mmCIF file of C-alpha atoms and ligand atoms in Angstrom:
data_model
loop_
_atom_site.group_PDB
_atom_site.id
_atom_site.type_symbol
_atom_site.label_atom_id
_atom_site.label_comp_id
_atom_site.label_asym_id
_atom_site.label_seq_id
_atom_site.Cartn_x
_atom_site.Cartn_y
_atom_site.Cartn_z
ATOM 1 C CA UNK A 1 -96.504 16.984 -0.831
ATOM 2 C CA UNK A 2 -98.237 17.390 2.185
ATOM 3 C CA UNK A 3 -101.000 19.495 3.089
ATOM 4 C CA UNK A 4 -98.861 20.932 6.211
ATOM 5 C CA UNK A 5 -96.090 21.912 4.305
ATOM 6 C CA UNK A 6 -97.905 23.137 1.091
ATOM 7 C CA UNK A 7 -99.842 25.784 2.923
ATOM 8 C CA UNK A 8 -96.812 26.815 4.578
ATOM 9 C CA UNK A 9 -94.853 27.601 1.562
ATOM 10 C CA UNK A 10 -97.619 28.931 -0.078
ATOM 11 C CA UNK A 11 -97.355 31.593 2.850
ATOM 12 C CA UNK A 12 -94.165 31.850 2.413
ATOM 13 C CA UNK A 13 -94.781 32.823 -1.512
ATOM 14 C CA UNK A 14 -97.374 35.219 -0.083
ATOM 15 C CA UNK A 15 -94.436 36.588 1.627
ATOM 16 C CA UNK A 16 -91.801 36.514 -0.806
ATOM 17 C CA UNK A 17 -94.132 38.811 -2.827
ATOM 18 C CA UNK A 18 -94.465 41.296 -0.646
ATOM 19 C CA UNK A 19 -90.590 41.377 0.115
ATOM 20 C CA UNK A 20 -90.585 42.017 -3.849
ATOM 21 C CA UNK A 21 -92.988 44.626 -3.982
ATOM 22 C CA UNK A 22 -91.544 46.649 -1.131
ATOM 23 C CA UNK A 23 -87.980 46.296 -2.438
ATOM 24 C CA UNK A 24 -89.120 47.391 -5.756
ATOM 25 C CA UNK A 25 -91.056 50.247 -4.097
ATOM 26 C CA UNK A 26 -87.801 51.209 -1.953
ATOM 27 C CA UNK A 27 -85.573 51.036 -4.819
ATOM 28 C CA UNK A 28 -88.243 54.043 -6.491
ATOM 29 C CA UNK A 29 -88.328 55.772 -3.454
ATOM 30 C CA UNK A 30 -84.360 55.751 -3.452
ATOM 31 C CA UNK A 31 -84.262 56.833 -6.845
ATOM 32 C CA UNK A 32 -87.446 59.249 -7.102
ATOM 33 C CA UNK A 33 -85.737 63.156 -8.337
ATOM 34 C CA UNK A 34 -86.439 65.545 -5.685
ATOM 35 C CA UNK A 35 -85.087 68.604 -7.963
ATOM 36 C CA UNK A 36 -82.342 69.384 -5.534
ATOM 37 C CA UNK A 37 -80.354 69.795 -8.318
ATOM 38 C CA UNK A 38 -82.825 72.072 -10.173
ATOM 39 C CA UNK A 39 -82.936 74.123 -6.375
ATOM 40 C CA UNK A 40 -79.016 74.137 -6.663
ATOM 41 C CA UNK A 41 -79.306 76.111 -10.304
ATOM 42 C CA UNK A 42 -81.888 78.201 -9.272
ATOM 43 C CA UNK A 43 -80.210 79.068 -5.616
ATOM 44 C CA UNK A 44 -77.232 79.987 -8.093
ATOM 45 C CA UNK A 45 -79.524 82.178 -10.345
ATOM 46 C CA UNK A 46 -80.654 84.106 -7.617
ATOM 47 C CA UNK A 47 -77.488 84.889 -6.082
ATOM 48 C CA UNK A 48 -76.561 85.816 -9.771
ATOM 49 C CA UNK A 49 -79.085 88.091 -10.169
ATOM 50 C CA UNK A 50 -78.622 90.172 -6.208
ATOM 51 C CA UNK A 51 -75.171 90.595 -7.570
ATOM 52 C CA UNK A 52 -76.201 92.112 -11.276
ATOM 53 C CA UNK A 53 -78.564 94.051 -8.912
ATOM 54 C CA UNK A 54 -76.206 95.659 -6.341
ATOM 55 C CA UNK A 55 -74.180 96.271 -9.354
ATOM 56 C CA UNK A 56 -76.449 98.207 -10.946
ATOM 57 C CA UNK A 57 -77.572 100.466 -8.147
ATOM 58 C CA UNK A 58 -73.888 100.963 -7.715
ATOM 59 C CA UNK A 59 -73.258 102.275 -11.462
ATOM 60 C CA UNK A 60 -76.326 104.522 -10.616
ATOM 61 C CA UNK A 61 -75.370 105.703 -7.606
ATOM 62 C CA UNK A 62 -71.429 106.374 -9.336
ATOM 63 C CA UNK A 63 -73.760 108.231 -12.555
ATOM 64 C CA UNK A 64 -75.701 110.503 -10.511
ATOM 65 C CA UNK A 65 -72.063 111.626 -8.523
ATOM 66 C CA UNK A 66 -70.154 112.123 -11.392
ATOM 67 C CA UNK A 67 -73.169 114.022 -12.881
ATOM 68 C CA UNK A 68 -73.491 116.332 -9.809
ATOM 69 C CA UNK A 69 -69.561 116.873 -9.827
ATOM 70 C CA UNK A 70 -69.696 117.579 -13.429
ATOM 71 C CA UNK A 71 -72.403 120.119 -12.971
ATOM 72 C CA UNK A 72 -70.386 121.588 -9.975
ATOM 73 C CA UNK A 73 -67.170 122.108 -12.052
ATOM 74 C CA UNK A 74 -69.240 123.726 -14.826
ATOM 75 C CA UNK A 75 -70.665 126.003 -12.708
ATOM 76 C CA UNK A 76 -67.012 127.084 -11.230
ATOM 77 C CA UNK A 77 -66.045 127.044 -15.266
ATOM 78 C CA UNK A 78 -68.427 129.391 -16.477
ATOM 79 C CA UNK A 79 -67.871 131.529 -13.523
ATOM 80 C CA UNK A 80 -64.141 131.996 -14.346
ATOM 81 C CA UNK A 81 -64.832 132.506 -18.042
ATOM 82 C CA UNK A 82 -67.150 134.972 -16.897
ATOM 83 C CA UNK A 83 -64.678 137.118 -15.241
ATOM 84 C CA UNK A 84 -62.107 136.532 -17.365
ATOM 85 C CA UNK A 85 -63.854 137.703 -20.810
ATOM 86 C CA UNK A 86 -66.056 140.425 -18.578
ATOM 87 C CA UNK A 87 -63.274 142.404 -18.588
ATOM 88 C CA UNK A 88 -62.236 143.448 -14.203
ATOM 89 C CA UNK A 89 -59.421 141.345 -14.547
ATOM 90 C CA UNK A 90 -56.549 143.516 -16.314
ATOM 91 C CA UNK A 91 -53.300 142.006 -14.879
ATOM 92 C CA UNK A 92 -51.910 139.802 -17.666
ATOM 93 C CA UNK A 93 -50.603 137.325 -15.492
ATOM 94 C CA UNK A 94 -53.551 137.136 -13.676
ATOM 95 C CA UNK A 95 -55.660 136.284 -16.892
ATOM 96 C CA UNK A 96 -52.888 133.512 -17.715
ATOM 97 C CA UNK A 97 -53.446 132.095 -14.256
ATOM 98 C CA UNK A 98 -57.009 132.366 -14.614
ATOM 99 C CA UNK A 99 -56.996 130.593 -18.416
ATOM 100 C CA UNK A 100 -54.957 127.686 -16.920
ATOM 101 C CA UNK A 101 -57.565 127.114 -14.443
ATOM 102 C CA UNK A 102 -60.531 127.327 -16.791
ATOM 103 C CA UNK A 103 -58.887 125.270 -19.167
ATOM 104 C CA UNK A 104 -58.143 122.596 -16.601
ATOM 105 C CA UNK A 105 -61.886 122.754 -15.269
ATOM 106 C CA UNK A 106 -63.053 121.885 -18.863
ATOM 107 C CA UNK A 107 -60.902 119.014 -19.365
ATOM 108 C CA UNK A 108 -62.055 117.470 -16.028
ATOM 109 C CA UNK A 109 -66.022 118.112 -16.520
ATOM 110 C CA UNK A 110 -65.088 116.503 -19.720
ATOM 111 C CA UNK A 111 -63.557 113.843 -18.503
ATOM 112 C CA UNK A 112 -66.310 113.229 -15.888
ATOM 113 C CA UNK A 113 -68.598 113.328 -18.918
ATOM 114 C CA UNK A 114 -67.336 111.037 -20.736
ATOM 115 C CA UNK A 115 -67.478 108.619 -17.610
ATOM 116 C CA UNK A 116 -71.392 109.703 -17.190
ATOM 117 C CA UNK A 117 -71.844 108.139 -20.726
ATOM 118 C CA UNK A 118 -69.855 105.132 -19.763
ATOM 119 C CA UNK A 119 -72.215 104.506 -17.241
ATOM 120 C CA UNK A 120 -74.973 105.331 -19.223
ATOM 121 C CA UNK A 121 -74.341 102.262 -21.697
ATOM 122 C CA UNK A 122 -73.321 99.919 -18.835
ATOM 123 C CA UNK A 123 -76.330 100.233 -17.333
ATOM 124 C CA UNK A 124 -77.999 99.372 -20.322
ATOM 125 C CA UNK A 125 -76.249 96.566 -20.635
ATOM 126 C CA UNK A 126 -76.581 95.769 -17.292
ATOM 127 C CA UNK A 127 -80.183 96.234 -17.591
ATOM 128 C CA UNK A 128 -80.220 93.571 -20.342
ATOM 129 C CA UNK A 129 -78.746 90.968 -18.337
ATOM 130 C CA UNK A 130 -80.426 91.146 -15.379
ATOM 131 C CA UNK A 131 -84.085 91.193 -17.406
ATOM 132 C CA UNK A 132 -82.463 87.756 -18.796
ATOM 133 C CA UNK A 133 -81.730 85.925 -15.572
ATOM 134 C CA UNK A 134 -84.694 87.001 -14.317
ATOM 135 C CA UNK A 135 -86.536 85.311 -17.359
ATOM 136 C CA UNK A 136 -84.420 82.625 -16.567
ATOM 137 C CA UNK A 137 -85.079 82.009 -13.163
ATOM 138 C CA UNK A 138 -88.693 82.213 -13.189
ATOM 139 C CA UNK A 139 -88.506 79.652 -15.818
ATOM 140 C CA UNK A 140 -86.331 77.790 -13.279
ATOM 141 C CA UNK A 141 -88.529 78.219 -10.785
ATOM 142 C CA UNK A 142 -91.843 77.280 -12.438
ATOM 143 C CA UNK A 143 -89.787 73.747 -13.161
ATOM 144 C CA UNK A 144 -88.516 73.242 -9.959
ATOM 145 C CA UNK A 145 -92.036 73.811 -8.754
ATOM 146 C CA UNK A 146 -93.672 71.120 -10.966
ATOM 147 C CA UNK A 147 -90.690 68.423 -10.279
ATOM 148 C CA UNK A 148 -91.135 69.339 -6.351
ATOM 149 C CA UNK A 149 -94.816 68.675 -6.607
ATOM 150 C CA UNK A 150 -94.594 65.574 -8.693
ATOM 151 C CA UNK A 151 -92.134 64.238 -6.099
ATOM 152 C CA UNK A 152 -94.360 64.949 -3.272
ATOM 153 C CA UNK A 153 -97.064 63.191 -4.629
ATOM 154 C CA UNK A 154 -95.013 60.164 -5.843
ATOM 155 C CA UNK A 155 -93.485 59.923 -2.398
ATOM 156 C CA UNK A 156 -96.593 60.055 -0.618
ATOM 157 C CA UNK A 157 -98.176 57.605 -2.483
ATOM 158 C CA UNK A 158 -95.277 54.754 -2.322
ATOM 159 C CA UNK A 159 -95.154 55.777 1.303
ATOM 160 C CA UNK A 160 -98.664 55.028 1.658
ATOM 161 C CA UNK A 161 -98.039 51.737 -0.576
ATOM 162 C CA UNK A 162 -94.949 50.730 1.860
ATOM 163 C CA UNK A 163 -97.337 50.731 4.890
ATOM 164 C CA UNK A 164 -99.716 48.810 3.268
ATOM 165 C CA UNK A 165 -97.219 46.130 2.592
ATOM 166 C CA UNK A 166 -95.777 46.180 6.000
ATOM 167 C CA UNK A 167 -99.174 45.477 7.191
ATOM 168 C CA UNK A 168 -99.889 42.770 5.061
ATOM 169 C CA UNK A 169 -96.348 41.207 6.092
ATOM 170 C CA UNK A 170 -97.254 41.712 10.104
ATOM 171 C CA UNK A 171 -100.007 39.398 9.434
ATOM 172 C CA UNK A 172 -98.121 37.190 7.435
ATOM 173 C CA UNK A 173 -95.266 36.640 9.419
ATOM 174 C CA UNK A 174 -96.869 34.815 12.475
ATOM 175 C CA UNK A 175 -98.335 32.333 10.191
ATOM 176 C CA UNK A 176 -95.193 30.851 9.024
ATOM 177 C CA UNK A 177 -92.867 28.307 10.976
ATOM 178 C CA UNK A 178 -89.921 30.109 12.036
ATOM 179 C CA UNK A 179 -87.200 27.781 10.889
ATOM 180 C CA UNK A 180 -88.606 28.070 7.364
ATOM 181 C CA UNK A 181 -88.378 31.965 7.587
ATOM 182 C CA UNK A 182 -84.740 31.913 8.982
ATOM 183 C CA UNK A 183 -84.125 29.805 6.277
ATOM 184 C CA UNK A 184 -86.161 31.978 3.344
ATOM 185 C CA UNK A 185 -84.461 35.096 5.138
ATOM 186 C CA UNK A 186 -81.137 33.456 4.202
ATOM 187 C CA UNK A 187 -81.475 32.422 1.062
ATOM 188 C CA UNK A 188 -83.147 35.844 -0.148
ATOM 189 C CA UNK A 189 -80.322 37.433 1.641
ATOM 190 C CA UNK A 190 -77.620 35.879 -0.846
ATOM 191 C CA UNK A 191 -80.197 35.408 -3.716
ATOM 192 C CA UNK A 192 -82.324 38.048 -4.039
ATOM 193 C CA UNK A 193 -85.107 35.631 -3.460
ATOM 194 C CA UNK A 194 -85.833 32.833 -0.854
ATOM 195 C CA UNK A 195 -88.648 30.396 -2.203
ATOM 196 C CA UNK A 196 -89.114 29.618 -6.381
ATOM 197 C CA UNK A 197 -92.109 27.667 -7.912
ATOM 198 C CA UNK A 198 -91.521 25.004 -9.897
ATOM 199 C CA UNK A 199 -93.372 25.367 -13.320
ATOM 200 C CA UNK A 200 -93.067 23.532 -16.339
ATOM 201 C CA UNK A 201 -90.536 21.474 -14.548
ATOM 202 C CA UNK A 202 -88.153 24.670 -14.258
ATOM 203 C CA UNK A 203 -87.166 26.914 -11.162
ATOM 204 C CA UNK A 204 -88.685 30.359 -11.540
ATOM 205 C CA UNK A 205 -86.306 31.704 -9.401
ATOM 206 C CA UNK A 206 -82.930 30.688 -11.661
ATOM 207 C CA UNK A 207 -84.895 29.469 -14.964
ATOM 208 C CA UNK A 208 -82.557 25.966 -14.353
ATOM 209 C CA UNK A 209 -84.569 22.562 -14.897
ATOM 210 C CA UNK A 210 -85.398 20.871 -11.575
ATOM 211 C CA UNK A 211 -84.126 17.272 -11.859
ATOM 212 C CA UNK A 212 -86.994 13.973 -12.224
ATOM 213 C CA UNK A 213 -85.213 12.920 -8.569
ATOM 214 C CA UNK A 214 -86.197 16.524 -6.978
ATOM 215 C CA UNK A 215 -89.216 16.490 -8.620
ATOM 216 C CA UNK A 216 -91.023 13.588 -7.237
ATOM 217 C CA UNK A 217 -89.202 14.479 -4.153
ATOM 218 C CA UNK A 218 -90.606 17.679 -3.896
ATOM 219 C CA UNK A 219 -94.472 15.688 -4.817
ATOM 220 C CA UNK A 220 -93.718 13.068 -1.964
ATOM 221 C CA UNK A 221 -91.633 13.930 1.107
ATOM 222 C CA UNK A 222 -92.796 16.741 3.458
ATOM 223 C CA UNK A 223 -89.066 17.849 3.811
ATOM 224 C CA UNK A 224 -87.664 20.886 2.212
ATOM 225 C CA UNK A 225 -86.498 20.671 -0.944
ATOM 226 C CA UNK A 226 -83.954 23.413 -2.621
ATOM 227 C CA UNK A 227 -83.095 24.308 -6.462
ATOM 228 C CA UNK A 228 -79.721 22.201 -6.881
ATOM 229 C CA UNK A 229 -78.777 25.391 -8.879
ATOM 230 C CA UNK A 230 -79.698 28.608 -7.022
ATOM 231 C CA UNK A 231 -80.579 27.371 -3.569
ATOM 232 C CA UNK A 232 -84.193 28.720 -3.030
ATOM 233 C CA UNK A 233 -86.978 26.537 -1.402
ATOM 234 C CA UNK A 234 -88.819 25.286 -4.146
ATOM 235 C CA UNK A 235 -92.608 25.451 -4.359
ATOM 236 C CA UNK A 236 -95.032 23.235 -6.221
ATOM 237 C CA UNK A 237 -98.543 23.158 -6.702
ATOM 238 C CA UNK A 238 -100.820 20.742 -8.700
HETATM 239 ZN ZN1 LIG B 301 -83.280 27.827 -8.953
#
């Protein structure tokens, strides 16, 4: 093999490196978790817990009106029960009238009672549930935080890595014939990899055997000389 050609696919092996390293990089970058899903569940927590929230200041603000109503009506109550068992009113039918009305004053303060109490335990409850998401979502949060800063870090450093390579392949790329990178650029295109070493008398790129014929071909002629089984340039060194 001549000197020429040797240092040109060693280049080119230089290059094919590289190509490797940032695909592998890429295919990290592509595949790195940036917790959008874990934002997702705690965007959904959150809206969770404003609702729980508006809920419960509604419930209070419903307790303290039925409360004030309830007080109201007792007042009126006791003020009718007042006159009627104080003795001014004499007129039977008056009283009768007057009993009907107390009588249907105490069944609605009861009623609004019983919805204060109602109230009372739902807000308990609700109380409950909203100490739980919010348990929840800080826990949520604290993860998402940690993923979001491993992710930042990992991306900046493969970044960093990427434009390092690039770099590195600038430099390399002016060094090597054109034809042969057309040709490299092709094969890795369908391949996944344009130039194989031959070692041990086997293709690195396919694992096949590399035929006596190719072999001594590859030693002797300056021409290019591809796998007969995968197609990539193949490279040998002493
Ligand atoms: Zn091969």
């Amino acid at each position: 093999m001549g000197e020429v050609k040797r240092e040109q696919l060693r280049l080119l092996w230089q290059l094919e490196e590289i190509d490797d390293d940032l695909q592998a990089i890429r295919n990290k970058l592509a595949s790195l978790d940036d917790g959008s899903n874990l934002k997702q569940r705690v965007d959904v927590l959150r809206v969770e817990l404003e609702r729980l929230r508006r809920e419960l200041r509604e419930m209070r603000r419903e307790m303290e009106d039925k409360e004030l109503e309830a007080r109201g009506i007792e007042d009126r109550r006791r003020s009718m029960e007042n006159r009627i068992y104080g003795g001014f009113v004499t007129n039977p039918k008056e009283l009768e009238a007057m009993e009907k009305e107390a009588e249907m004053l105490r069944r609605t303060q009861d009623r609004l009672e019983e919805r204060v109490l109602e109230l009372m335990y739902a807000i308990e409850d609700k109380n409950v549930q909203i100490r739980e998401i919010e348990a929840q979502l800080k826990k949520e949060e604290r993860e998402y935080e940690g993923v979001r800063q491993a992710y930042e870090k990992e991306y900046k450093e493969l970044s960093e890595r990427i434009v390092f390579l690039e770099g590195k392949r600038e430099e390399l790329l002016p060094r090597i014939e054109p034809y042969l990178l057309e040709r490299y650029q092709e094969i890795r295109a369908r391949e996944g990899g344009g130039i194989a070493k031959v070692e041990k008398g086997v293709c690195s790129g396919c694992g096949f055997s590399v035929s006596q014929r190719l072999l001594s071909r590859l030693r002797e002629e300056e021409t290019l000389i591809y796998c007969e089984n995968c197609g990539r340039i193949l490279f040998w060194e002493e």
